[in-house]
Amino acid sequence: MAAAAAASTAAGTGYKLLLSCPEGLPRSRVSVRFDPSFDRTPHPDASLEESICEVVCLTPIVSALAPCQYGGHALHHSDESSQEYCVSLHLGLTDYRTFVGTNMSPLWEKFLVSSEDDSVCCQHMSNPLGNGAIVETSDEKIILLQRSNNVGESPGHYVFPGGHSEPQEAGILAHQNDEKDVAGLIDRISDEMFDGIIREVVEETGVPASSLTEPILIGVSQRETNVRPAAFFYMRCNIDSGAITELYARAQDGYESTKLCAVSPKELREMSQRLPGCHLGGFALYQLMRNAWKSS
């Protein structure tokens, strides 16, 4: 388990691995710290803060969702005798409008703070934590979607199925102060991370949830352009690529993409310049996982 430097410098494809979990972590080894301290900090430059509203006014807002903001992570052991590590993801709340006004702004680099600590560097960004699934079919292909040219992020690029966890799916619209409420809220957010990626795969590809194995977390990648982070999961599907292509035609969220393709890892490597940076980082996390499994 380690963080890694950027592995690609081509325009739009640069990435940084913020967290790598090569053995793959089940939901029992992934928890969440959900706290206002991980929310965005306003930038001290008042004119830069005002630019957020200006950018939003010029941009069609297609979503009012309140995704979780990524504020870093911590490693720990479940007990003193355990050799297995667990990951705690640090999450706050953000919203799509602030994401458009910071990460998607032409001025996004001005919001960054010079620091080796990524959570400090990005404290003035919205930084909603996206998610992506590397899904292997029964004939050992990997599912990719080509995004529509009408979407706001990465139009026309190839991506893994995904989106972002939605706290409102777990009934969470704001931070809580009561300790009992906070404990239950954190459990619901932790479950939503895993339930949410299953839901994204089902809605975007049309495959039934019963055909998928339980997701395992393989890490968090961040694209260099606009520092957008995404958590990546691995799961297998017991349906072959040909049947999945047929199911895709009936996918609930198929309007976000124009095509589904299932490719071999070798073919995916050859398509790397057609993936946005955070998803290229997701593929790097998948390769680290495969290498770790081969050597174990």
Coordinates of C-alpha atoms in Angstrom, one line a residue:
M1 CA 0.0 0.0 0.0
A2 CA 1.5 3.3 -1.0
A3 CA 1.0 6.6 -2.8
A4 CA 2.6 7.1 -6.2
A5 CA 3.7 10.0 -8.3
A6 CA 2.1 11.0 -11.6
A7 CA 2.6 8.4 -14.2
S8 CA 1.5 10.2 -17.3
T9 CA 2.2 13.7 -18.5
A10 CA 0.1 13.9 -21.7
A11 CA -2.5 16.6 -21.7
G12 CA -5.4 15.7 -19.6
T13 CA -4.1 12.2 -18.8
G14 CA -1.7 13.0 -15.9
Y15 CA -2.6 11.4 -12.6
K16 CA -1.4 10.8 -9.1
L17 CA -2.2 7.8 -7.0
L18 CA -3.3 9.1 -3.6
L19 CA -3.9 5.6 -2.1
S20 CA -3.1 2.1 -3.5
C21 CA -4.5 -1.0 -2.0
P22 CA -3.1 -3.8 -4.2
E23 CA -4.7 -6.7 -2.3
G24 CA -8.1 -5.1 -2.5
L25 CA -10.1 -4.1 0.6
P26 CA -13.6 -5.4 1.3
R27 CA -16.1 -3.1 2.9
S28 CA -15.3 -4.6 6.3
R29 CA -11.8 -3.0 6.1
V30 CA -12.9 0.4 4.8
S31 CA -14.4 3.0 7.1
V32 CA -15.2 6.7 6.9
R33 CA -14.5 9.8 9.0
F34 CA -17.3 12.2 8.1
D35 CA -16.7 15.6 9.6
P36 CA -17.1 19.3 8.9
S37 CA -13.4 19.7 9.2
F38 CA -13.1 18.0 5.8
D39 CA -15.4 20.4 4.1
R40 CA -14.0 23.0 1.7
T41 CA -12.2 26.0 3.3
P42 CA -13.0 29.3 1.5
H43 CA -10.1 30.9 -0.1
P44 CA -8.7 34.1 1.7
D45 CA -8.7 36.0 -1.7
A46 CA -12.2 37.5 -1.8
S47 CA -12.0 38.2 -5.5
L48 CA -11.1 34.5 -6.2
E49 CA -14.1 33.4 -4.0
E50 CA -16.4 35.8 -6.0
S51 CA -15.2 34.1 -9.2
I52 CA -17.0 30.9 -8.1
C53 CA -20.4 32.6 -8.5
E54 CA -19.3 34.2 -11.8
V55 CA -18.3 30.8 -13.3
V56 CA -21.5 29.2 -12.0
C57 CA -23.6 31.9 -13.6
L58 CA -22.0 31.2 -17.0
T59 CA -22.3 27.4 -16.7
P60 CA -25.5 25.3 -17.1
I61 CA -25.9 23.5 -13.8
V62 CA -27.2 20.0 -14.5
S63 CA -27.1 18.7 -11.0
A64 CA -28.0 19.9 -7.5
L65 CA -26.5 16.8 -5.8
A66 CA -24.3 17.1 -2.6
P67 CA -21.5 14.6 -3.1
C68 CA -18.9 13.8 -0.5
Q69 CA -15.7 15.9 -0.5
Y70 CA -12.4 14.0 -0.3
G71 CA -10.2 15.2 2.6
G72 CA -7.5 12.5 2.7
H73 CA -7.3 9.1 4.4
A74 CA -5.6 7.3 7.3
L75 CA -4.4 3.7 7.8
H76 CA -4.9 1.7 11.0
H77 CA -5.1 -1.9 12.2
S78 CA -8.4 -3.4 13.3
D79 CA -6.8 -4.6 16.6
E80 CA -3.3 -5.0 18.0
S81 CA -2.9 -8.6 16.9
S82 CA -4.1 -8.0 13.3
Q83 CA -1.6 -7.8 10.5
E84 CA -4.2 -6.5 8.1
Y85 CA -4.5 -2.8 7.7
C86 CA -7.8 -0.9 7.3
V87 CA -8.4 2.4 5.6
S88 CA -10.4 5.3 6.9
L89 CA -11.5 7.8 4.2
H90 CA -11.8 11.4 5.3
L91 CA -15.0 12.9 3.9
G92 CA -16.9 16.2 4.1
L93 CA -19.8 17.6 2.1
T94 CA -19.7 19.7 -1.0
D95 CA -22.1 20.5 -3.9
Y96 CA -22.1 20.5 -7.7
R97 CA -22.2 24.3 -7.9
T98 CA -19.0 24.7 -5.9
F99 CA -17.3 22.0 -8.0
V100 CA -18.1 23.9 -11.2
G101 CA -16.8 27.1 -9.6
T102 CA -13.5 25.7 -8.3
N103 CA -12.4 22.4 -10.0
M104 CA -14.0 23.2 -13.3
S105 CA -13.1 26.9 -13.3
P106 CA -10.4 28.2 -15.7
L107 CA -8.8 29.6 -12.5
W108 CA -8.7 26.2 -10.8
E109 CA -4.9 26.3 -10.3
K110 CA -5.2 29.6 -8.3
F111 CA -7.3 27.8 -5.6
L112 CA -4.4 25.4 -4.9
V113 CA -2.0 25.8 -1.9
S114 CA 1.6 24.9 -2.3
S115 CA 2.0 21.8 -0.1
E116 CA 3.2 18.2 -0.3
D117 CA 0.1 17.3 1.7
D118 CA -2.7 16.8 -0.8
S119 CA -5.5 17.6 1.7
V120 CA -3.8 21.0 2.4
C121 CA -3.0 21.6 -1.2
C122 CA -6.7 21.1 -2.2
Q123 CA -8.4 22.6 0.8
H124 CA -10.0 25.4 -1.2
M125 CA -11.3 23.0 -3.9
S126 CA -14.7 21.4 -4.0
N127 CA -13.0 18.0 -4.7
P128 CA -16.1 15.6 -4.8
L129 CA -14.9 12.0 -4.5
G130 CA -15.8 10.2 -7.7
N131 CA -15.9 6.5 -8.1
G132 CA -15.1 4.0 -10.8
A133 CA -15.4 0.3 -11.2
I134 CA -13.0 -2.0 -13.1
V135 CA -15.4 -4.8 -14.0
E136 CA -14.0 -8.0 -15.5
T137 CA -16.4 -10.0 -17.6
S138 CA -16.6 -13.9 -17.5
D139 CA -14.5 -13.9 -20.7
E140 CA -11.8 -11.7 -19.0
K141 CA -12.6 -8.4 -20.7
I142 CA -12.8 -5.0 -19.0
I143 CA -15.9 -2.8 -19.5
L144 CA -15.4 0.7 -20.8
L145 CA -17.9 3.4 -21.6
Q146 CA -17.5 6.2 -24.1
R147 CA -18.9 9.4 -22.6
S148 CA -21.4 11.5 -24.5
N149 CA -20.2 14.7 -26.0
N150 CA -23.0 16.5 -24.1
V151 CA -21.7 15.8 -20.6
G152 CA -19.8 18.4 -18.6
E153 CA -16.8 16.3 -17.7
S154 CA -14.5 14.5 -20.1
P155 CA -16.9 14.5 -23.1
G156 CA -16.0 11.8 -25.6
H157 CA -13.5 10.1 -23.4
Y158 CA -13.5 6.4 -22.4
V159 CA -14.1 5.8 -18.8
F160 CA -14.9 3.0 -16.4
P161 CA -18.5 2.8 -15.1
G162 CA -19.0 5.1 -12.2
G163 CA -19.9 8.5 -10.9
H164 CA -19.8 9.5 -7.3
S165 CA -21.3 8.3 -4.0
E166 CA -24.5 10.2 -3.1
P167 CA -24.9 10.8 0.6
Q168 CA -28.6 11.7 0.1
E169 CA -29.1 8.0 -1.0
A170 CA -28.3 7.2 2.6
G171 CA -30.6 9.9 3.9
I172 CA -27.7 12.3 4.7
L173 CA -28.2 16.0 3.7
A174 CA -26.1 17.7 6.4
H175 CA -23.6 17.1 9.2
Q176 CA -25.0 15.9 12.6
N177 CA -24.0 16.9 16.1
D178 CA -25.5 14.2 18.2
E179 CA -22.9 11.4 18.8
K180 CA -25.5 8.6 18.3
D181 CA -26.6 10.1 15.0
V182 CA -23.0 10.6 13.9
A183 CA -22.2 6.9 14.5
G184 CA -25.1 5.7 12.4
L185 CA -24.5 8.3 9.7
I186 CA -20.9 7.2 9.3
D187 CA -22.0 3.6 8.9
R188 CA -24.5 4.6 6.2
I189 CA -21.9 6.6 4.3
S190 CA -19.4 3.6 4.5
D191 CA -22.0 1.3 3.1
E192 CA -23.1 3.8 0.4
M193 CA -19.5 3.8 -1.0
F194 CA -19.9 0.2 -1.8
D195 CA -23.6 0.1 -2.6
G196 CA -23.2 3.2 -4.7
I197 CA -20.6 1.7 -7.1
I198 CA -22.8 -1.3 -7.6
R199 CA -25.7 1.0 -8.4
E200 CA -23.6 3.0 -10.9
V201 CA -22.5 -0.2 -12.7
V202 CA -26.1 -1.5 -12.9
E203 CA -27.5 1.8 -14.1
E204 CA -24.8 2.5 -16.6
T205 CA -24.3 -0.9 -18.2
G206 CA -27.6 -2.7 -17.6
V207 CA -26.1 -5.7 -15.9
P208 CA -28.1 -7.1 -13.0
A209 CA -26.6 -6.6 -9.5
S210 CA -26.8 -10.4 -8.9
S211 CA -24.2 -10.9 -11.6
L212 CA -21.6 -8.9 -9.8
T213 CA -19.2 -9.9 -7.0
E214 CA -18.9 -7.7 -3.9
P215 CA -16.7 -4.7 -4.8
I216 CA -13.2 -4.3 -3.3
L217 CA -11.5 -1.0 -2.9
I218 CA -8.2 -0.8 -4.8
G219 CA -7.3 2.8 -4.2
V220 CA -7.8 6.5 -4.9
S221 CA -6.5 8.3 -8.0
Q222 CA -6.4 12.0 -8.7
R223 CA -6.1 13.6 -12.2
E224 CA -3.5 16.4 -12.5
T225 CA -5.9 18.6 -14.5
N226 CA -8.3 20.2 -11.9
V227 CA -7.2 17.7 -9.2
R228 CA -10.4 15.6 -9.4
P229 CA -10.1 12.5 -7.1
A230 CA -11.9 9.2 -7.6
A231 CA -12.0 6.0 -5.6
F232 CA -11.7 2.8 -7.7
F233 CA -13.2 -0.6 -7.0
Y234 CA -12.7 -4.0 -8.6
M235 CA -15.5 -6.6 -9.2
R236 CA -16.2 -9.5 -11.5
C237 CA -19.3 -10.1 -13.6
N238 CA -20.4 -13.6 -14.4
I239 CA -21.8 -12.5 -17.8
D240 CA -19.7 -12.5 -21.0
S241 CA -18.9 -9.3 -22.9
G242 CA -21.3 -10.1 -25.8
A243 CA -24.3 -10.4 -23.5
I244 CA -23.3 -7.3 -21.6
T245 CA -23.3 -5.3 -24.9
E246 CA -26.9 -6.4 -25.4
L247 CA -27.9 -5.4 -21.9
Y248 CA -26.3 -2.0 -22.3
A249 CA -28.9 -1.1 -24.9
R250 CA -31.5 -1.1 -22.0
A251 CA -29.3 0.6 -19.4
Q252 CA -31.1 3.2 -17.2
D253 CA -28.3 5.8 -17.5
G254 CA -27.2 4.9 -21.0
Y255 CA -27.8 8.6 -22.1
E256 CA -24.5 9.6 -20.3
S257 CA -22.5 7.4 -22.7
T258 CA -22.7 6.6 -26.4
K259 CA -21.0 3.2 -26.5
L260 CA -20.0 0.3 -24.3
C261 CA -16.9 -1.8 -25.2
A262 CA -15.2 -4.7 -23.5
V263 CA -11.5 -4.8 -24.1
S264 CA -8.5 -6.9 -22.9
P265 CA -5.9 -5.3 -20.6
K266 CA -3.5 -5.1 -23.5
E267 CA -6.1 -3.2 -25.6
L268 CA -6.9 -0.9 -22.7
R269 CA -3.2 0.0 -22.4
E270 CA -3.2 1.0 -26.1
M271 CA -6.3 3.2 -25.4
S272 CA -4.7 5.0 -22.4
Q273 CA -4.5 8.4 -24.1
R274 CA -8.3 8.3 -24.5
L275 CA -8.9 8.0 -20.8
P276 CA -9.1 11.1 -18.4
G277 CA -6.2 11.1 -15.9
C278 CA -8.1 9.8 -12.9
H279 CA -9.4 6.8 -14.8
L280 CA -6.0 6.2 -16.2
G281 CA -4.9 6.1 -12.6
G282 CA -7.7 3.6 -11.9
F283 CA -6.2 1.3 -14.6
A284 CA -2.8 1.7 -12.9
L285 CA -4.4 0.7 -9.6
Y286 CA -5.9 -2.4 -11.3
Q287 CA -2.5 -3.4 -12.7
L288 CA -0.9 -3.1 -9.3
M289 CA -3.7 -5.3 -7.9
R290 CA -3.1 -7.9 -10.6
N291 CA 0.6 -7.9 -10.1
A292 CA 0.2 -8.3 -6.3
W293 CA -2.2 -11.2 -6.8
K294 CA 0.2 -13.0 -9.2
S295 CA 3.1 -12.7 -6.7
S296 CA 1.2 -13.8 -3.7

